[in-house]
């Protein structure tokens, strides 16, 4: 099995997000994300159909480039990339501080436009309704009772309109939504020799991609499963960045329930099939790792400084923040040997705190042998991260070797 997570730190639009200050249209969000970046929104919308059913639709607001009139330009128009949101920092001249600090509740509101411009667009006054009125007084006589205000009242109407246009429905059909902000700048290859990947959310879509590609590739041959005794499985969880204690998280019953149901296939009345399966299984917890940063080399243990493009990193921690042990290292090393993939080792300094992954919690819940690893990257949890081009290939090949050779290797690593 390979387990990874798909979520990344983001800003999420609040249930009531309609805000404005000093002539700006603002959007209320929950932490956390990036400053001074071109942001848009994406997420899930609940839409009421004509039949009275509620269905969910996925949304990604990506307004296309267009020609727009610019009053100061001698040209009649210029090509404009329309963006939705931006979180402006305070100019350094107005707040000189040694370290960058901000209030998450009052200084993290993205700006989405100007109130005056929106009034010109709609030709309607935003002061026509008292914002302090209750939901019941907003209802017109004869309208059906609504426990909550409409989405267009809780959020800026034009924001709701953009979402509705993206999925091809009327604004009034939107019952609710879950939206997060994302950086509109697309991933790109960089470096003098095109050896870097600059992208958002490498942690942990990088390892999610490697595990998915490897599973598919491991089945490319028609005879790939002819001698296979095991089930090849990947499990991609949500909410790792906030503790994993959700229905979609690694600390839920999701993976145990799936394994238990798989064990019921062909096991007959064997009462211990589930427990025996866990005892003979192996889980790779795949989560991006830290590459050495040349500007902060002192933050790393001298003999454990992983480098980008030099192979996947095995993570080790004496306090079990990672689930790796010696038999697991031997197994992964043998899988890597067969695919000619380099590996690296990582431990944190003794005077440094250590992050964790889904590995230890799944190892504890399942009692399954587990190992933590990941490809090295810089700027983890930044809105724009840096990874190595060649490490993606290394990660895929390593997991191909794990899937293809586990049945053979598992019987050769003996532990009393």
Short mmCIF file of C-alpha atoms in Angstrom, two decimals:
data_model
loop_
_atom_site.label_atom_id
_atom_site.label_comp_id
_atom_site.label_asym_id
_atom_site.label_seq_id
_atom_site.Cartn_x
_atom_site.Cartn_y
_atom_site.Cartn_z
CA UNK A 1 0.00 0.00 0.00
CA UNK A 2 1.03 3.61 -0.57
CA UNK A 3 -0.69 6.32 1.46
CA UNK A 4 -0.47 10.03 0.70
CA UNK A 5 -2.53 13.17 1.19
CA UNK A 6 -3.98 15.52 -1.41
CA UNK A 7 -4.68 18.66 0.66
CA UNK A 8 -2.44 21.71 0.99
CA UNK A 9 -2.58 24.86 3.14
CA UNK A 10 -5.07 27.31 1.65
CA UNK A 11 -7.38 30.19 2.46
CA UNK A 12 -11.02 29.14 2.65
CA UNK A 13 -13.95 31.50 2.04
CA UNK A 14 -16.00 31.97 5.23
CA UNK A 15 -19.73 31.00 5.32
CA UNK A 16 -20.53 34.72 5.46
CA UNK A 17 -17.79 36.42 3.44
CA UNK A 18 -19.31 39.74 2.35
CA UNK A 19 -17.06 42.55 3.62
CA UNK A 20 -15.99 46.01 2.55
CA UNK A 21 -13.70 48.69 4.00
CA UNK A 22 -12.31 52.01 2.84
CA UNK A 23 -14.01 51.70 -0.52
CA UNK A 24 -12.74 48.17 -1.21
CA UNK A 25 -14.79 45.02 -1.76
CA UNK A 26 -13.30 42.32 0.48
CA UNK A 27 -13.89 38.61 1.03
CA UNK A 28 -13.76 36.99 4.47
CA UNK A 29 -11.47 33.95 4.63
CA UNK A 30 -10.10 31.44 7.12
CA UNK A 31 -6.33 30.87 7.34
CA UNK A 32 -3.96 30.29 5.72
CA UNK A 33 -2.38 31.27 2.37
CA UNK A 34 -0.10 33.78 0.65
CA UNK A 35 0.27 37.55 0.42
CA UNK A 36 0.62 39.66 -2.71
CA UNK A 37 -0.20 36.83 -5.10
CA UNK A 38 -2.76 36.69 -7.91
CA UNK A 39 -5.52 34.56 -6.43
CA UNK A 40 -8.75 33.07 -7.69
CA UNK A 41 -11.28 30.67 -6.17
CA UNK A 42 -12.15 27.00 -6.64
CA UNK A 43 -14.23 24.48 -4.76
CA UNK A 44 -17.57 22.72 -4.49
CA UNK A 45 -21.05 24.19 -4.98
CA UNK A 46 -24.38 22.74 -3.88
CA UNK A 47 -26.99 23.53 -6.56
CA UNK A 48 -30.76 23.12 -6.30
CA UNK A 49 -32.23 21.52 -9.43
CA UNK A 50 -35.68 22.06 -10.94
CA UNK A 51 -36.74 18.77 -9.34
CA UNK A 52 -35.89 20.11 -5.90
CA UNK A 53 -32.79 17.90 -5.56
CA UNK A 54 -29.41 19.19 -4.44
CA UNK A 55 -26.35 18.20 -6.48
CA UNK A 56 -22.73 19.22 -6.06
CA UNK A 57 -20.63 20.71 -8.86
CA UNK A 58 -16.93 21.54 -8.98
CA UNK A 59 -15.87 25.10 -9.73
CA UNK A 60 -12.62 26.76 -10.76
CA UNK A 61 -12.86 30.46 -11.59
CA UNK A 62 -10.26 31.15 -14.25
CA UNK A 63 -11.32 34.29 -16.09
CA UNK A 64 -9.70 34.31 -19.55
CA UNK A 65 -7.46 37.03 -20.88
CA UNK A 66 -9.40 39.72 -22.70
CA UNK A 67 -8.99 43.14 -24.31
CA UNK A 68 -9.93 45.98 -21.98
CA UNK A 69 -10.06 49.76 -22.43
CA UNK A 70 -7.48 51.63 -20.36
CA UNK A 71 -8.20 55.36 -19.93
CA UNK A 72 -4.51 56.35 -19.54
CA UNK A 73 -3.28 54.43 -22.58
CA UNK A 74 -2.94 55.89 -26.04
CA UNK A 75 -3.84 52.48 -27.41
CA UNK A 76 -7.55 51.72 -27.71
CA UNK A 77 -7.17 48.57 -25.62
CA UNK A 78 -4.68 46.25 -23.96
CA UNK A 79 -4.68 42.54 -23.22
CA UNK A 80 -5.71 42.09 -19.59
CA UNK A 81 -5.58 38.94 -17.46
CA UNK A 82 -8.63 39.28 -15.23
CA UNK A 83 -7.90 38.12 -11.70
CA UNK A 84 -10.24 37.89 -8.78
CA UNK A 85 -8.47 38.42 -5.47
CA UNK A 86 -5.25 39.61 -3.84
CA UNK A 87 -4.12 39.98 -0.22
CA UNK A 88 -2.07 43.20 -0.06
CA UNK A 89 0.67 43.58 2.52
CA UNK A 90 1.39 46.88 4.20
CA UNK A 91 4.26 48.77 2.60
CA UNK A 92 7.47 48.37 4.59
CA UNK A 93 7.69 52.17 4.89
CA UNK A 94 4.54 52.17 7.06
CA UNK A 95 5.44 49.32 9.40
CA UNK A 96 9.13 48.59 9.84
CA UNK A 97 9.42 45.35 11.84
CA UNK A 98 12.21 42.83 12.27
CA UNK A 99 9.99 39.85 11.46
CA UNK A 100 6.91 39.72 9.28
CA UNK A 101 3.83 39.28 11.46
CA UNK A 102 0.14 39.81 10.83
CA UNK A 103 -3.24 39.35 12.52
CA UNK A 104 -5.00 36.36 10.94
CA UNK A 105 -8.45 37.78 11.64
CA UNK A 106 -8.09 41.43 10.63
CA UNK A 107 -5.20 41.60 8.15
CA UNK A 108 -5.84 38.61 5.91
CA UNK A 109 -8.82 39.78 3.89
CA UNK A 110 -8.31 39.60 0.12
CA UNK A 111 -9.44 42.57 -1.92
CA UNK A 112 -11.71 41.72 -4.84
CA UNK A 113 -12.46 45.13 -6.30
CA UNK A 114 -13.62 48.66 -5.56
CA UNK A 115 -17.07 49.49 -4.22
CA UNK A 116 -17.43 52.40 -6.67
CA UNK A 117 -16.59 50.21 -9.66
CA UNK A 118 -19.14 47.62 -8.59
CA UNK A 119 -21.80 50.32 -8.17
CA UNK A 120 -21.06 51.53 -11.68
CA UNK A 121 -21.41 47.97 -12.95
CA UNK A 122 -24.72 47.25 -11.31
CA UNK A 123 -26.11 50.80 -11.16
CA UNK A 124 -27.50 49.89 -7.78
CA UNK A 125 -26.76 51.31 -4.36
CA UNK A 126 -25.37 48.90 -1.77
CA UNK A 127 -26.99 51.05 0.92
CA UNK A 128 -30.55 50.26 -0.19
CA UNK A 129 -30.76 47.57 2.48
CA UNK A 130 -29.83 47.81 6.14
CA UNK A 131 -27.15 45.13 6.74
CA UNK A 132 -28.35 44.81 10.31
CA UNK A 133 -31.78 43.56 9.32
CA UNK A 134 -32.62 40.01 10.38
CA UNK A 135 -33.17 37.18 7.97
CA UNK A 136 -36.88 37.18 8.72
CA UNK A 137 -37.30 40.90 7.91
CA UNK A 138 -35.48 40.41 4.60
CA UNK A 139 -38.15 37.98 3.46
CA UNK A 140 -41.00 39.32 1.43
CA UNK A 141 -44.53 38.54 2.44
CA UNK A 142 -45.56 35.22 0.94
CA UNK A 143 -41.99 33.99 0.28
CA UNK A 144 -41.20 30.52 1.66
CA UNK A 145 -39.34 30.49 4.95
CA UNK A 146 -35.54 30.32 4.64
CA UNK A 147 -33.47 29.41 7.72
CA UNK A 148 -30.38 31.16 6.29
CA UNK A 149 -29.94 34.21 4.15
CA UNK A 150 -29.46 33.55 0.45
CA UNK A 151 -25.91 33.06 -0.84
CA UNK A 152 -26.07 36.39 -2.68
CA UNK A 153 -26.68 38.14 0.65
CA UNK A 154 -24.03 36.28 2.65
CA UNK A 155 -21.45 36.79 -0.11
CA UNK A 156 -20.85 39.55 -2.62
CA UNK A 157 -23.48 39.09 -5.38
CA UNK A 158 -20.91 39.36 -8.18
CA UNK A 159 -18.82 36.60 -6.56
CA UNK A 160 -21.88 34.33 -6.51
CA UNK A 161 -22.61 35.35 -10.10
CA UNK A 162 -19.10 34.34 -11.21
CA UNK A 163 -19.52 30.95 -9.56
CA UNK A 164 -22.95 30.47 -11.14
CA UNK A 165 -21.65 31.41 -14.60
CA UNK A 166 -18.81 28.92 -14.29
CA UNK A 167 -21.19 25.99 -13.79
CA UNK A 168 -23.97 27.30 -16.02
CA UNK A 169 -26.73 27.90 -13.48
CA UNK A 170 -28.67 30.88 -12.14
CA UNK A 171 -27.31 32.53 -9.01
CA UNK A 172 -30.57 31.75 -7.22
CA UNK A 173 -29.91 28.00 -7.70
CA UNK A 174 -26.78 28.09 -5.55
CA UNK A 175 -27.69 26.83 -2.09
CA UNK A 176 -24.21 26.86 -0.56
CA UNK A 177 -20.56 26.36 -1.43
CA UNK A 178 -17.11 25.54 -0.09
CA UNK A 179 -14.51 27.71 -1.79
CA UNK A 180 -10.77 28.07 -1.33
CA UNK A 181 -8.31 30.52 -2.86
CA UNK A 182 -5.58 29.34 -5.21
CA UNK A 183 -2.59 30.97 -6.89
CA UNK A 184 -3.40 31.55 -10.56
CA UNK A 185 0.24 31.34 -11.65
CA UNK A 186 0.69 27.98 -13.36
CA UNK A 187 3.47 25.53 -12.55
CA UNK A 188 6.61 25.87 -14.65
CA UNK A 189 10.05 24.37 -15.17
CA UNK A 190 13.00 26.59 -14.22
CA UNK A 191 16.68 26.66 -13.37
CA UNK A 192 19.70 27.15 -15.63
CA UNK A 193 19.36 23.57 -16.84
CA UNK A 194 15.61 23.25 -16.35
CA UNK A 195 16.11 21.11 -13.26
CA UNK A 196 13.52 22.75 -10.98
CA UNK A 197 9.73 22.65 -10.75
CA UNK A 198 8.14 25.86 -9.45
CA UNK A 199 4.57 25.17 -8.42
CA UNK A 200 1.90 25.47 -5.79
CA UNK A 201 0.92 22.44 -3.69
CA UNK A 202 3.91 20.19 -4.41
CA UNK A 203 3.26 19.12 -0.83
CA UNK A 204 1.64 16.77 -1.34
CA UNK A 205 0.33 16.49 -4.89
CA UNK A 206 3.88 15.57 -5.87
CA UNK A 207 3.77 12.23 -4.05
CA UNK A 208 0.08 11.71 -4.87
CA UNK A 209 1.02 11.92 -8.55
CA UNK A 210 4.02 9.59 -8.21
CA UNK A 211 1.96 6.92 -6.43
CA UNK A 212 -0.92 7.13 -8.91
CA UNK A 213 1.37 7.00 -11.96
CA UNK A 214 3.33 4.09 -10.47
CA UNK A 215 0.21 2.04 -9.78
CA UNK A 216 -0.95 2.52 -13.37
CA UNK A 217 2.51 1.81 -14.80
CA UNK A 218 2.92 -1.34 -12.69
CA UNK A 219 -0.05 -2.84 -14.55
CA UNK A 220 1.10 -1.93 -18.06
CA UNK A 221 2.08 -5.50 -18.90
CA UNK A 222 -0.78 -7.97 -19.57
CA UNK A 223 1.04 -10.48 -17.34
CA UNK A 224 1.76 -8.02 -14.51
CA UNK A 225 -0.51 -9.81 -12.05
CA UNK A 226 0.06 -13.40 -13.18
CA UNK A 227 2.30 -14.24 -10.20
CA UNK A 228 0.96 -11.57 -7.84
CA UNK A 229 -0.09 -12.69 -4.35
CA UNK A 230 -0.89 -9.20 -3.05
CA UNK A 231 -3.32 -6.37 -3.68
CA UNK A 232 -1.70 -3.19 -4.99
CA UNK A 233 -3.43 -0.20 -3.38
CA UNK A 234 -2.98 3.54 -2.99
CA UNK A 235 -4.98 5.64 -0.56
CA UNK A 236 -5.05 9.42 -1.01
CA UNK A 237 -6.43 11.21 2.05
CA UNK A 238 -7.70 14.72 2.72
CA UNK A 239 -7.11 17.02 5.72
CA UNK A 240 -3.61 15.88 6.68
CA UNK A 241 -2.56 19.49 7.17
CA UNK A 242 -5.18 19.96 9.91
CA UNK A 243 -4.78 16.71 11.81
CA UNK A 244 -6.49 14.04 9.64
CA UNK A 245 -9.39 13.61 12.08
CA UNK A 246 -12.18 13.83 9.51
CA UNK A 247 -14.24 11.32 7.54
CA UNK A 248 -11.82 11.71 4.62
CA UNK A 249 -8.67 11.86 6.76
CA UNK A 250 -6.09 9.20 7.51
CA UNK A 251 -7.22 9.07 11.15
CA UNK A 252 -10.68 7.88 10.06
CA UNK A 253 -12.05 4.39 9.49
CA UNK A 254 -11.70 4.73 5.71
CA UNK A 255 -8.62 2.59 5.04
CA UNK A 256 -9.39 -0.10 7.68
CA UNK A 257 -12.92 -0.42 6.29
CA UNK A 258 -11.65 -0.82 2.71
CA UNK A 259 -9.10 -3.45 3.74
CA UNK A 260 -11.69 -5.32 5.81
CA UNK A 261 -14.06 -5.47 2.84
CA UNK A 262 -11.24 -6.65 0.55
CA UNK A 263 -10.40 -9.38 3.07
CA UNK A 264 -13.97 -10.67 2.89
CA UNK A 265 -13.52 -11.53 -0.79
CA UNK A 266 -12.73 -15.23 -1.10
CA UNK A 267 -11.88 -15.67 2.59
CA UNK A 268 -14.90 -17.85 3.31
CA UNK A 269 -15.51 -18.15 7.04
CA UNK A 270 -11.95 -17.32 8.01
CA UNK A 271 -12.40 -15.10 11.06
CA UNK A 272 -8.83 -13.78 11.17
CA UNK A 273 -8.41 -12.85 7.51
CA UNK A 274 -8.35 -9.12 8.30
CA UNK A 275 -5.77 -9.42 11.08
CA UNK A 276 -3.56 -11.73 9.01
CA UNK A 277 -3.72 -9.32 6.09
CA UNK A 278 -2.58 -6.40 8.24
CA UNK A 279 0.28 -8.48 9.64
CA UNK A 280 1.61 -9.33 6.18
CA UNK A 281 1.00 -5.94 4.56
CA UNK A 282 3.37 -3.00 4.14
CA UNK A 283 2.46 0.69 3.95
CA UNK A 284 4.60 3.41 2.40
CA UNK A 285 3.62 6.81 3.80
CA UNK A 286 4.52 9.14 0.92
CA UNK A 287 4.77 12.81 1.87
CA UNK A 288 7.18 15.39 0.46
CA UNK A 289 10.47 15.88 2.34
CA UNK A 290 12.73 18.85 3.05
CA UNK A 291 15.62 19.55 0.71
CA UNK A 292 18.61 21.38 2.16
CA UNK A 293 18.23 25.13 1.71
CA UNK A 294 21.63 26.74 0.96
CA UNK A 295 20.56 29.96 2.69
CA UNK A 296 19.70 28.10 5.92
CA UNK A 297 22.13 25.16 5.88
CA UNK A 298 22.59 25.45 9.65
CA UNK A 299 19.01 24.31 10.20
CA UNK A 300 19.88 20.80 8.99
CA UNK A 301 21.75 17.94 10.65
CA UNK A 302 25.23 17.90 9.14
CA UNK A 303 25.13 14.32 7.86
CA UNK A 304 21.52 14.36 6.71
CA UNK A 305 21.06 17.10 4.14
CA UNK A 306 18.87 15.79 1.29
CA UNK A 307 19.34 17.45 -2.08
CA UNK A 308 16.86 17.87 -4.91
CA UNK A 309 17.30 15.63 -7.94
CA UNK A 310 19.31 13.08 -5.95
CA UNK A 311 16.53 10.69 -5.11
CA UNK A 312 13.62 10.05 -2.76
CA UNK A 313 14.23 10.70 0.94
CA UNK A 314 13.64 8.11 3.69
CA UNK A 315 12.53 9.90 6.88
CA UNK A 316 13.65 8.64 10.29
CA UNK A 317 12.82 9.90 13.80
CA UNK A 318 13.69 8.33 17.16
CA UNK A 319 10.52 9.77 18.71
CA UNK A 320 8.31 8.01 16.14
CA UNK A 321 7.25 11.17 14.37
CA UNK A 322 7.99 9.01 11.33
CA UNK A 323 7.16 5.28 11.24
CA UNK A 324 10.37 4.10 9.52
CA UNK A 325 12.42 1.21 10.93
CA UNK A 326 15.37 -0.90 9.73
CA UNK A 327 13.42 -3.78 8.09
CA UNK A 328 11.38 -1.24 6.14
CA UNK A 329 14.52 0.54 4.95
CA UNK A 330 15.91 -2.77 3.71
CA UNK A 331 12.73 -3.52 1.76
CA UNK A 332 12.59 -0.10 0.09
CA UNK A 333 16.31 -0.19 -0.65
CA UNK A 334 15.90 -3.53 -2.44
CA UNK A 335 12.95 -2.19 -4.45
CA UNK A 336 15.04 0.86 -5.37
CA UNK A 337 18.00 -1.33 -6.33
CA UNK A 338 15.89 -3.21 -8.84
CA UNK A 339 14.75 0.04 -10.46
CA UNK A 340 18.15 1.80 -10.11
CA UNK A 341 16.69 4.63 -8.05
CA UNK A 342 18.94 6.60 -5.63
CA UNK A 343 17.74 7.14 -2.07
CA UNK A 344 18.63 9.62 0.68
CA UNK A 345 18.24 9.62 4.47
CA UNK A 346 16.86 12.41 6.67
CA UNK A 347 16.70 13.10 10.39
CA UNK A 348 16.12 16.47 12.05
CA UNK A 349 18.62 18.12 14.36
CA UNK A 350 18.27 17.23 18.04
CA UNK A 351 17.57 20.88 18.82
CA UNK A 352 14.84 21.15 16.16
CA UNK A 353 11.18 20.19 16.20
CA UNK A 354 10.06 17.49 13.77
CA UNK A 355 6.96 17.39 11.65
CA UNK A 356 4.93 14.24 11.17
CA UNK A 357 2.86 12.45 8.53
CA UNK A 358 -0.03 10.03 8.19
CA UNK A 359 2.49 7.21 8.66
CA UNK A 360 2.56 6.92 12.47
CA UNK A 361 -1.23 7.22 12.88
CA UNK A 362 -1.91 4.55 10.24
CA UNK A 363 0.79 2.29 11.67
CA UNK A 364 -0.84 2.59 15.10
CA UNK A 365 -4.36 2.02 13.78
CA UNK A 366 -3.50 -0.93 11.53
CA UNK A 367 -0.48 -2.52 13.19
CA UNK A 368 1.03 -2.72 9.71
CA UNK A 369 4.70 -2.30 8.87
CA UNK A 370 5.15 1.27 7.72
CA UNK A 371 7.87 3.49 6.27
CA UNK A 372 7.90 7.26 5.70
CA UNK A 373 9.50 8.79 2.64
CA UNK A 374 9.07 11.63 0.14
CA UNK A 375 10.76 13.61 -2.59
CA UNK A 376 12.82 16.62 -1.41
CA UNK A 377 11.54 20.15 -1.92
CA UNK A 378 12.17 23.73 -0.83
CA UNK A 379 9.70 26.21 0.73
CA UNK A 380 7.21 23.63 2.01
CA UNK A 381 3.82 25.22 2.81
CA UNK A 382 4.68 28.34 0.85
CA UNK A 383 2.13 29.37 -1.77
CA UNK A 384 4.89 28.69 -4.34
CA UNK A 385 7.16 25.69 -3.73
CA UNK A 386 10.25 24.30 -5.46
CA UNK A 387 10.96 20.67 -6.35
CA UNK A 388 13.34 18.70 -8.55
CA UNK A 389 12.39 17.58 -12.06
CA UNK A 390 14.31 14.30 -11.87
CA UNK A 391 12.89 13.39 -8.47
CA UNK A 392 9.44 12.92 -10.01
CA UNK A 393 10.83 10.17 -12.24
CA UNK A 394 12.73 8.68 -9.29
CA UNK A 395 9.55 8.61 -7.20
CA UNK A 396 7.50 6.90 -9.91
CA UNK A 397 10.17 4.29 -10.58
CA UNK A 398 10.65 3.60 -6.87
CA UNK A 399 6.94 2.96 -6.39
CA UNK A 400 6.84 0.81 -9.52
CA UNK A 401 9.58 -1.29 -7.96
CA UNK A 402 7.69 -1.45 -4.67
CA UNK A 403 4.48 -2.65 -6.34
CA UNK A 404 6.23 -5.03 -8.72
CA UNK A 405 8.66 -6.65 -6.30
CA UNK A 406 6.97 -6.58 -2.89
CA UNK A 407 5.65 -10.14 -3.12
CA UNK A 408 9.18 -11.37 -3.83
CA UNK A 409 10.99 -9.20 -1.27
CA UNK A 410 8.54 -9.57 1.60
CA UNK A 411 9.44 -13.21 2.12
CA UNK A 412 13.17 -12.52 2.15
CA UNK A 413 13.20 -10.00 5.02
CA UNK A 414 12.93 -12.08 8.18
CA UNK A 415 12.19 -10.60 11.59
CA UNK A 416 11.58 -12.85 14.62
#
